[in-house]
Amino acid sequence: MEPACRKDKPKLNSTPTRGDRARQKSAQQEHKQRQRAEIYALNKVMTELEQQQFEAFCKQMQSQGE
């Protein structure tokens, strides 16, 4: 037996239309492209920093050896 106070909610049309799916796919692609660009930019910055630190380390080792 179901409780008397329970009311069935009307179902909303939850199936996306073609246009909605296309917009969602386009938004996902743009998000992936933006993420990829950010990752490449971060990688470049980190590589440059690593190179600077390595060069500083080499100079320090040279000055200690003299």
N, CA, C and O atoms as a printed pandas DataFrame, in Angstrom:
     atom_number atom_name residue_name chain_id  residue_number  x_coord  y_coord  z_coord
0              1         N          MET        A               1    0.812   -1.186    0.000
1              2        CA          MET        A               1    0.000    0.000    0.000
2              3         C          MET        A               1    0.865    1.262    0.000
3              4         O          MET        A               1    1.857    1.339    0.725
4              5         N          GLU        A               2    0.493    2.229   -0.798
5              6        CA          GLU        A               2    1.219    3.484   -0.846
6              7         C          GLU        A               2    0.610    4.473    0.135
7              8         O          GLU        A               2   -0.600    4.453    0.363
8              9         N          PRO        A               3    1.431    5.335    0.717
9             10        CA          PRO        A               3    0.873    6.339    1.623
10            11         C          PRO        A               3   -0.059    7.279    0.882
11            12         O          PRO        A               3    0.156    7.587   -0.290
12            13         N          ALA        A               4   -1.065    7.721    1.554
13            14        CA          ALA        A               4   -2.064    8.582    0.930
14            15         C          ALA        A               4   -1.509    9.967    0.625
15            16         O          ALA        A               4   -2.013   10.652   -0.265
16            17         N          CYS        A               5   -0.474   10.389    1.353
17            18        CA          CYS        A               5    0.057   11.740    1.158
18            19         C          CYS        A               5    1.026   11.817   -0.014
19            20         O          CYS        A               5    1.436   12.912   -0.399
20            21         N          ARG        A               6    1.387   10.712   -0.571
21            22        CA          ARG        A               6    2.354   10.719   -1.676
22            23         C          ARG        A               6    1.686   11.195   -2.955
23            24         O          ARG        A               6    0.624   10.710   -3.343
24            25         N          LYS        A               7    2.333   12.148   -3.593
25            26        CA          LYS        A               7    1.826   12.649   -4.869
26            27         C          LYS        A               7    2.871   12.394   -5.928
27            28         O          LYS        A               7    4.058   12.629   -5.701
28            29         N          ASP        A               8    2.458   11.932   -7.043
29            30        CA          ASP        A               8    3.392   11.720   -8.144
30            31         C          ASP        A               8    3.706   13.063   -8.774
31            32         O          ASP        A               8    2.814   13.838   -9.119
32            33         N          LYS        A               9    4.993   13.312   -8.914
33            34        CA          LYS        A               9    5.421   14.552   -9.539
34            35         C          LYS        A               9    5.339   14.377  -11.047
35            36         O          LYS        A               9    5.653   13.308  -11.570
36            37         N          PRO        A              10    4.925   15.408  -11.736
37            38        CA          PRO        A              10    4.908   15.284  -13.197
38            39         C          PRO        A              10    6.338   15.170  -13.715
39            40         O          PRO        A              10    7.236   15.871  -13.249
40            41         N          LYS        A              11    6.535   14.302  -14.658
41            42        CA          LYS        A              11    7.874   14.093  -15.207
42            43         C          LYS        A              11    8.197   15.211  -16.186
43            44         O          LYS        A              11    7.387   15.572  -17.041
44            45         N          LEU        A              12    9.398   15.747  -16.038
45            46        CA          LEU        A              12    9.862   16.775  -16.964
46            47         C          LEU        A              12   10.521   16.099  -18.142
47            48         O          LEU        A              12   11.053   14.997  -18.015
48            49         N          ASN        A              13   10.490   16.743  -19.269
49            50        CA          ASN        A              13   11.139   16.189  -20.451
50            51         C          ASN        A              13   12.645   16.321  -20.252
51            52         O          ASN        A              13   13.214   17.391  -20.468
52            53         N          SER        A              14   13.285   15.236  -19.841
53            54        CA          SER        A              14   14.710   15.297  -19.509
54            55         C          SER        A              14   15.599   14.869  -20.669
55            56         O          SER        A              14   16.822   14.893  -20.538
56            57         N          THR        A              15   15.034   14.486  -21.772
57            58        CA          THR        A              15   15.868   14.093  -22.899
58            59         C          THR        A              15   16.303   15.335  -23.651
59            60         O          THR        A              15   15.464   16.124  -24.084
60            61         N          PRO        A              16   17.597   15.518  -23.810
61            62        CA          PRO        A              16   18.089   16.722  -24.498
62            63         C          PRO        A              16   17.779   16.676  -25.995
63            64         O          PRO        A              16   17.761   15.617  -26.623
64            65         N          THR        A              17   17.544   17.842  -26.524
65            66        CA          THR        A              17   17.287   17.926  -27.957
66            67         C          THR        A              17   18.604   17.915  -28.716
67            68         O          THR        A              17   19.674   17.997  -28.113
68            69         N          ARG        A              18   18.529   17.816  -30.011
69            70        CA          ARG        A              18   19.753   17.804  -30.823
70            71         C          ARG        A              18   20.580   19.059  -30.623
71            72         O          ARG        A              18   21.805   19.000  -30.514
72            73         N          GLY        A              19   19.903   20.189  -30.576
73            74        CA          GLY        A              19   20.605   21.463  -30.385
74            75         C          GLY        A              19   21.292   21.527  -29.035
75            76         O          GLY        A              19   22.414   22.021  -28.919
76            77         N          ASP        A              20   20.601   21.017  -28.000
77            78        CA          ASP        A              20   21.195   21.001  -26.661
78            79         C          ASP        A              20   22.426   20.112  -26.631
79            80         O          ASP        A              20   23.451   20.476  -26.054
80            81         N          ARG        A              21   22.321   18.953  -27.248
81            82        CA          ARG        A              21   23.464   18.027  -27.266
82            83         C          ARG        A              21   24.638   18.628  -28.019
83            84         O          ARG        A              21   25.788   18.480  -27.603
84            85         N          ALA        A              22   24.355   19.304  -29.124
85            86        CA          ALA        A              22   25.420   19.924  -29.911
86            87         C          ALA        A              22   26.101   21.029  -29.112
87            88         O          ALA        A              22   27.327   21.141  -29.120
88            89         N          ARG        A              23   25.299   21.850  -28.416
89            90        CA          ARG        A              23   25.871   22.927  -27.601
90            91         C          ARG        A              23   26.696   22.351  -26.457
91            92         O          ARG        A              23   27.766   22.867  -26.134
92            93         N          GLN        A              24   26.200   21.292  -25.852
93            94        CA          GLN        A              24   26.925   20.667  -24.749
94            95         C          GLN        A              24   28.241   20.075  -25.237
95            96         O          GLN        A              24   29.268   20.207  -24.570
96            97         N          LYS        A              25   28.216   19.427  -26.393
97            98        CA          LYS        A              25   29.442   18.844  -26.944
98            99         C          LYS        A              25   30.434   19.944  -27.302
99           100         O          LYS        A              25   31.634   19.804  -27.063
100          101         N          SER        A              26   29.941   21.023  -27.867
101          102        CA          SER        A              26   30.804   22.149  -28.224
102          103         C          SER        A              26   31.423   22.768  -26.975
103          104         O          SER        A              26   32.605   23.110  -26.964
104          105         N          ALA        A              27   30.625   22.907  -25.932
105          106        CA          ALA        A              27   31.134   23.471  -24.677
106          107         C          ALA        A              27   32.194   22.559  -24.075
107          108         O          ALA        A              27   33.194   23.042  -23.544
108          109         N          GLN        A              28   31.991   21.244  -24.150
109          110        CA          GLN        A              28   32.982   20.303  -23.634
110          111         C          GLN        A              28   34.283   20.394  -24.422
111          112         O          GLN        A              28   35.367   20.350  -23.840
112          113         N          GLN        A              29   34.180   20.521  -25.737
113          114        CA          GLN        A              29   35.378   20.641  -26.566
114          115         C          GLN        A              29   36.140   21.917  -26.245
115          116         O          GLN        A              29   37.368   21.907  -26.164
116          117         N          GLU        A              30   35.412   23.018  -26.061
117          118        CA          GLU        A              30   36.063   24.283  -25.710
118          119         C          GLU        A              30   36.745   24.175  -24.350
119          120         O          GLU        A              30   37.844   24.697  -24.158
120          121         N          HIS        A              31   36.101   23.504  -23.417
121          122        CA          HIS        A              31   36.680   23.314  -22.081
122          123         C          HIS        A              31   37.966   22.502  -22.178
123          124         O          HIS        A              31   38.960   22.834  -21.531
124          125         N          LYS        A              32   37.955   21.447  -22.976
125          126        CA          LYS        A              32   39.153   20.610  -23.143
126          127         C          LYS        A              32   40.279   21.409  -23.789
127          128         O          LYS        A              32   41.434   21.292  -23.379
128          129         N          GLN        A              33   39.954   22.219  -24.795
129          130        CA          GLN        A              33   40.969   23.034  -25.464
130          131         C          GLN        A              33   41.572   24.051  -24.496
131          132         O          GLN        A              33   42.783   24.268  -24.487
132          133         N          ARG        A              34   40.720   24.667  -23.686
133          134        CA          ARG        A              34   41.192   25.648  -22.716
134          135         C          ARG        A              34   42.087   24.973  -21.674
135          136         O          ARG        A              34   43.133   25.506  -21.305
136          137         N          GLN        A              35   41.668   23.808  -21.211
137          138        CA          GLN        A              35   42.483   23.058  -20.245
138          139         C          GLN        A              35   43.831   22.694  -20.846
139          140         O          GLN        A              35   44.866   22.823  -20.193
140          141         N          ARG        A              36   43.813   22.242  -22.087
141          142        CA          ARG        A              36   45.054   21.841  -22.750
142          143         C          ARG        A              36   45.996   23.031  -22.881
143          144         O          ARG        A              36   47.198   22.904  -22.644
144          145         N          ALA        A              37   45.455   24.183  -23.258
145          146        CA          ALA        A              37   46.277   25.387  -23.391
146          147         C          ALA        A              37   46.871   25.786  -22.046
147          148         O          ALA        A              37   48.030   26.193  -21.972
148          149         N          GLU        A              38   46.075   25.671  -20.981
149          150        CA          GLU        A              38   46.575   26.007  -19.649
150          151         C          GLU        A              38   47.685   25.046  -19.225
151          152         O          GLU        A              38   48.672   25.462  -18.619
152          153         N          ILE        A              39   47.525   23.780  -19.538
153          154        CA          ILE        A              39   48.539   22.778  -19.186
154          155         C          ILE        A              39   49.838   23.062  -19.924
155          156         O          ILE        A              39   50.914   23.004  -19.329
156          157         N          TYR        A              40   49.748   23.369  -21.214
157          158        CA          TYR        A              40   50.962   23.685  -21.982
158          159         C          TYR        A              40   51.647   24.938  -21.433
159          160         O          TYR        A              40   52.873   24.987  -21.336
160          161         N          ALA        A              41   50.848   25.956  -21.075
161          162        CA          ALA        A              41   51.429   27.190  -20.532
162          163         C          ALA        A              41   52.116   26.911  -19.196
163          164         O          ALA        A              41   53.214   27.408  -18.945
164          165         N          LEU        A              42   51.480   26.128  -18.354
165          166        CA          LEU        A              42   52.077   25.784  -17.065
166          167         C          LEU        A              42   53.347   24.971  -17.263
167          168         O          LEU        A              42   54.340   25.185  -16.569
168          169         N          ASN        A              43   53.318   24.057  -18.192
169          170        CA          ASN        A              43   54.500   23.237  -18.475
170          171         C          ASN        A              43   55.669   24.110  -18.931
171          172         O          ASN        A              43   56.811   23.884  -18.532
172          173         N          LYS        A              44   55.380   25.101  -19.762
173          174        CA          LYS        A              44   56.429   26.006  -20.239
174          175         C          LYS        A              44   57.042   26.781  -19.080
175          176         O          LYS        A              44   58.264   26.895  -18.981
176          177         N          VAL        A              45   56.189   27.315  -18.201
177          178        CA          VAL        A              45   56.671   28.086  -17.048
178          179         C          VAL        A              45   57.523   27.195  -16.141
179          180         O          VAL        A              45   58.590   27.607  -15.686
180          181         N          MET        A              46   57.058   25.996  -15.884
181          182        CA          MET        A              46   57.793   25.088  -14.996
182          183         C          MET        A              46   59.127   24.674  -15.611
183          184         O          MET        A              46   60.122   24.543  -14.898
184          185         N          THR        A              47   59.159   24.470  -16.918
185          186        CA          THR        A              47   60.408   24.108  -17.587
186          187         C          THR        A              47   61.416   25.244  -17.499
187          188         O          THR        A              47   62.598   25.014  -17.243
188          189         N          GLU        A              48   60.945   26.475  -17.711
189          190        CA          GLU        A              48   61.836   27.632  -17.611
190          191         C          GLU        A              48   62.375   27.780  -16.185
191          192         O          GLU        A              48   63.560   28.052  -15.994
192          193         N          LEU        A              49   61.521   27.606  -15.202
193          194        CA          LEU        A              49   61.948   27.696  -13.807
194          195         C          LEU        A              49   62.982   26.617  -13.487
195          196         O          LEU        A              49   63.988   26.885  -12.831
196          197         N          GLU        A              50   62.728   25.414  -13.951
197          198        CA          GLU        A              50   63.670   24.316  -13.713
198          199         C          GLU        A              50   65.027   24.625  -14.344
199          200         O          GLU        A              50   66.069   24.345  -13.752
200          201         N          GLN        A              51   65.012   25.203  -15.546
201          202        CA          GLN        A              51   66.253   25.551  -16.232
202          203         C          GLN        A              51   67.018   26.619  -15.451
203          204         O          GLN        A              51   68.237   26.533  -15.310
204          205         N          GLN        A              52   66.303   27.625  -14.946
205          206        CA          GLN        A              52   66.944   28.684  -14.160
206          207         C          GLN        A              52   67.569   28.121  -12.889
207          208         O          GLN        A              52   68.686   28.485  -12.520
208          209         N          GLN        A              53   66.840   27.234  -12.228
209          210        CA          GLN        A              53   67.359   26.641  -10.998
210          211         C          GLN        A              53   68.577   25.765  -11.291
211          212         O          GLN        A              53   69.523   25.733  -10.503
212          213         N          PHE        A              54   68.558   25.065  -12.403
213          214        CA          PHE        A              54   69.687   24.217  -12.774
214          215         C          PHE        A              54   70.925   25.063  -13.058
215          216         O          PHE        A              54   72.028   24.734  -12.624
216          217         N          GLU        A              55   70.727   26.156  -13.791
217          218        CA          GLU        A              55   71.843   27.046  -14.098
218          219         C          GLU        A              55   72.427   27.659  -12.821
219          220         O          GLU        A              55   73.644   27.783  -12.688
220          221         N          ALA        A              56   71.557   28.038  -11.888
221          222        CA          ALA        A              56   72.025   28.592  -10.617
222          223         C          ALA        A              56   72.800   27.533   -9.839
223          224         O          ALA        A              56   73.820   27.842   -9.223
224          225         N          PHE        A              57   72.337   26.318   -9.860
225          226        CA          PHE        A              57   73.017   25.219   -9.185
226          227         C          PHE        A              57   74.395   24.981   -9.802
227          228         O          PHE        A              57   75.371   24.784   -9.079
228          229         N          CYS        A              58   74.479   24.999  -11.136
229          230        CA          CYS        A              58   75.764   24.796  -11.813
230          231         C          CYS        A              58   76.758   25.900  -11.440
231          232         O          CYS        A              58   77.930   25.621  -11.188
232          233         N          LYS        A              59   76.287   27.159  -11.406
233          234        CA          LYS        A              59   77.164   28.266  -11.027
234          235         C          LYS        A              59   77.658   28.103   -9.591
235          236         O          LYS        A              59   78.822   28.363   -9.286
236          237         N          GLN        A              60   76.751   27.668   -8.717
237          238        CA          GLN        A              60   77.132   27.470   -7.320
238          239         C          GLN        A              60   78.161   26.359   -7.198
239          240         O          GLN        A              60   79.104   26.486   -6.416
240          241         N          MET        A              61   78.013   25.302   -7.929
241          242        CA          MET        A              61   78.957   24.191   -7.870
242          243         C          MET        A              61   80.317   24.600   -8.441
243          244         O          MET        A              61   81.354   24.166   -7.939
244          245         N          GLN        A              62   80.318   25.438   -9.491
245          246        CA          GLN        A              62   81.566   25.914  -10.078
246          247         C          GLN        A              62   82.320   26.800   -9.091
247          248         O          GLN        A              62   83.539   26.697   -8.950
248          249         N          SER        A              63   81.580   27.667   -8.414
249          250        CA          SER        A              63   82.243   28.589   -7.469
250          251         C          SER        A              63   82.771   27.839   -6.252
251          252         O          SER        A              63   83.763   28.264   -5.659
252          253         N          GLN        A              64   82.146   26.754   -5.871
253          254        CA          GLN        A              64   82.633   25.959   -4.745
254          255         C          GLN        A              64   83.881   25.151   -5.133
255          256         O          GLN        A              64   84.750   24.895   -4.299
256          257         N          GLY        A              65   83.953   24.765   -6.380
257          258        CA          GLY        A              65   85.089   23.981   -6.853
258          259         C          GLY        A              65   86.345   24.775   -7.048
259          260         O          GLY        A              65   87.427   24.191   -7.116
260          261         N          GLU        A              66   86.254   26.070   -7.140
261          262        CA          GLU        A              66   87.435   26.913   -7.386
262          263         C          GLU        A              66   88.178   27.264   -6.152
263          264         O          GLU        A              66   89.188   27.966   -6.218
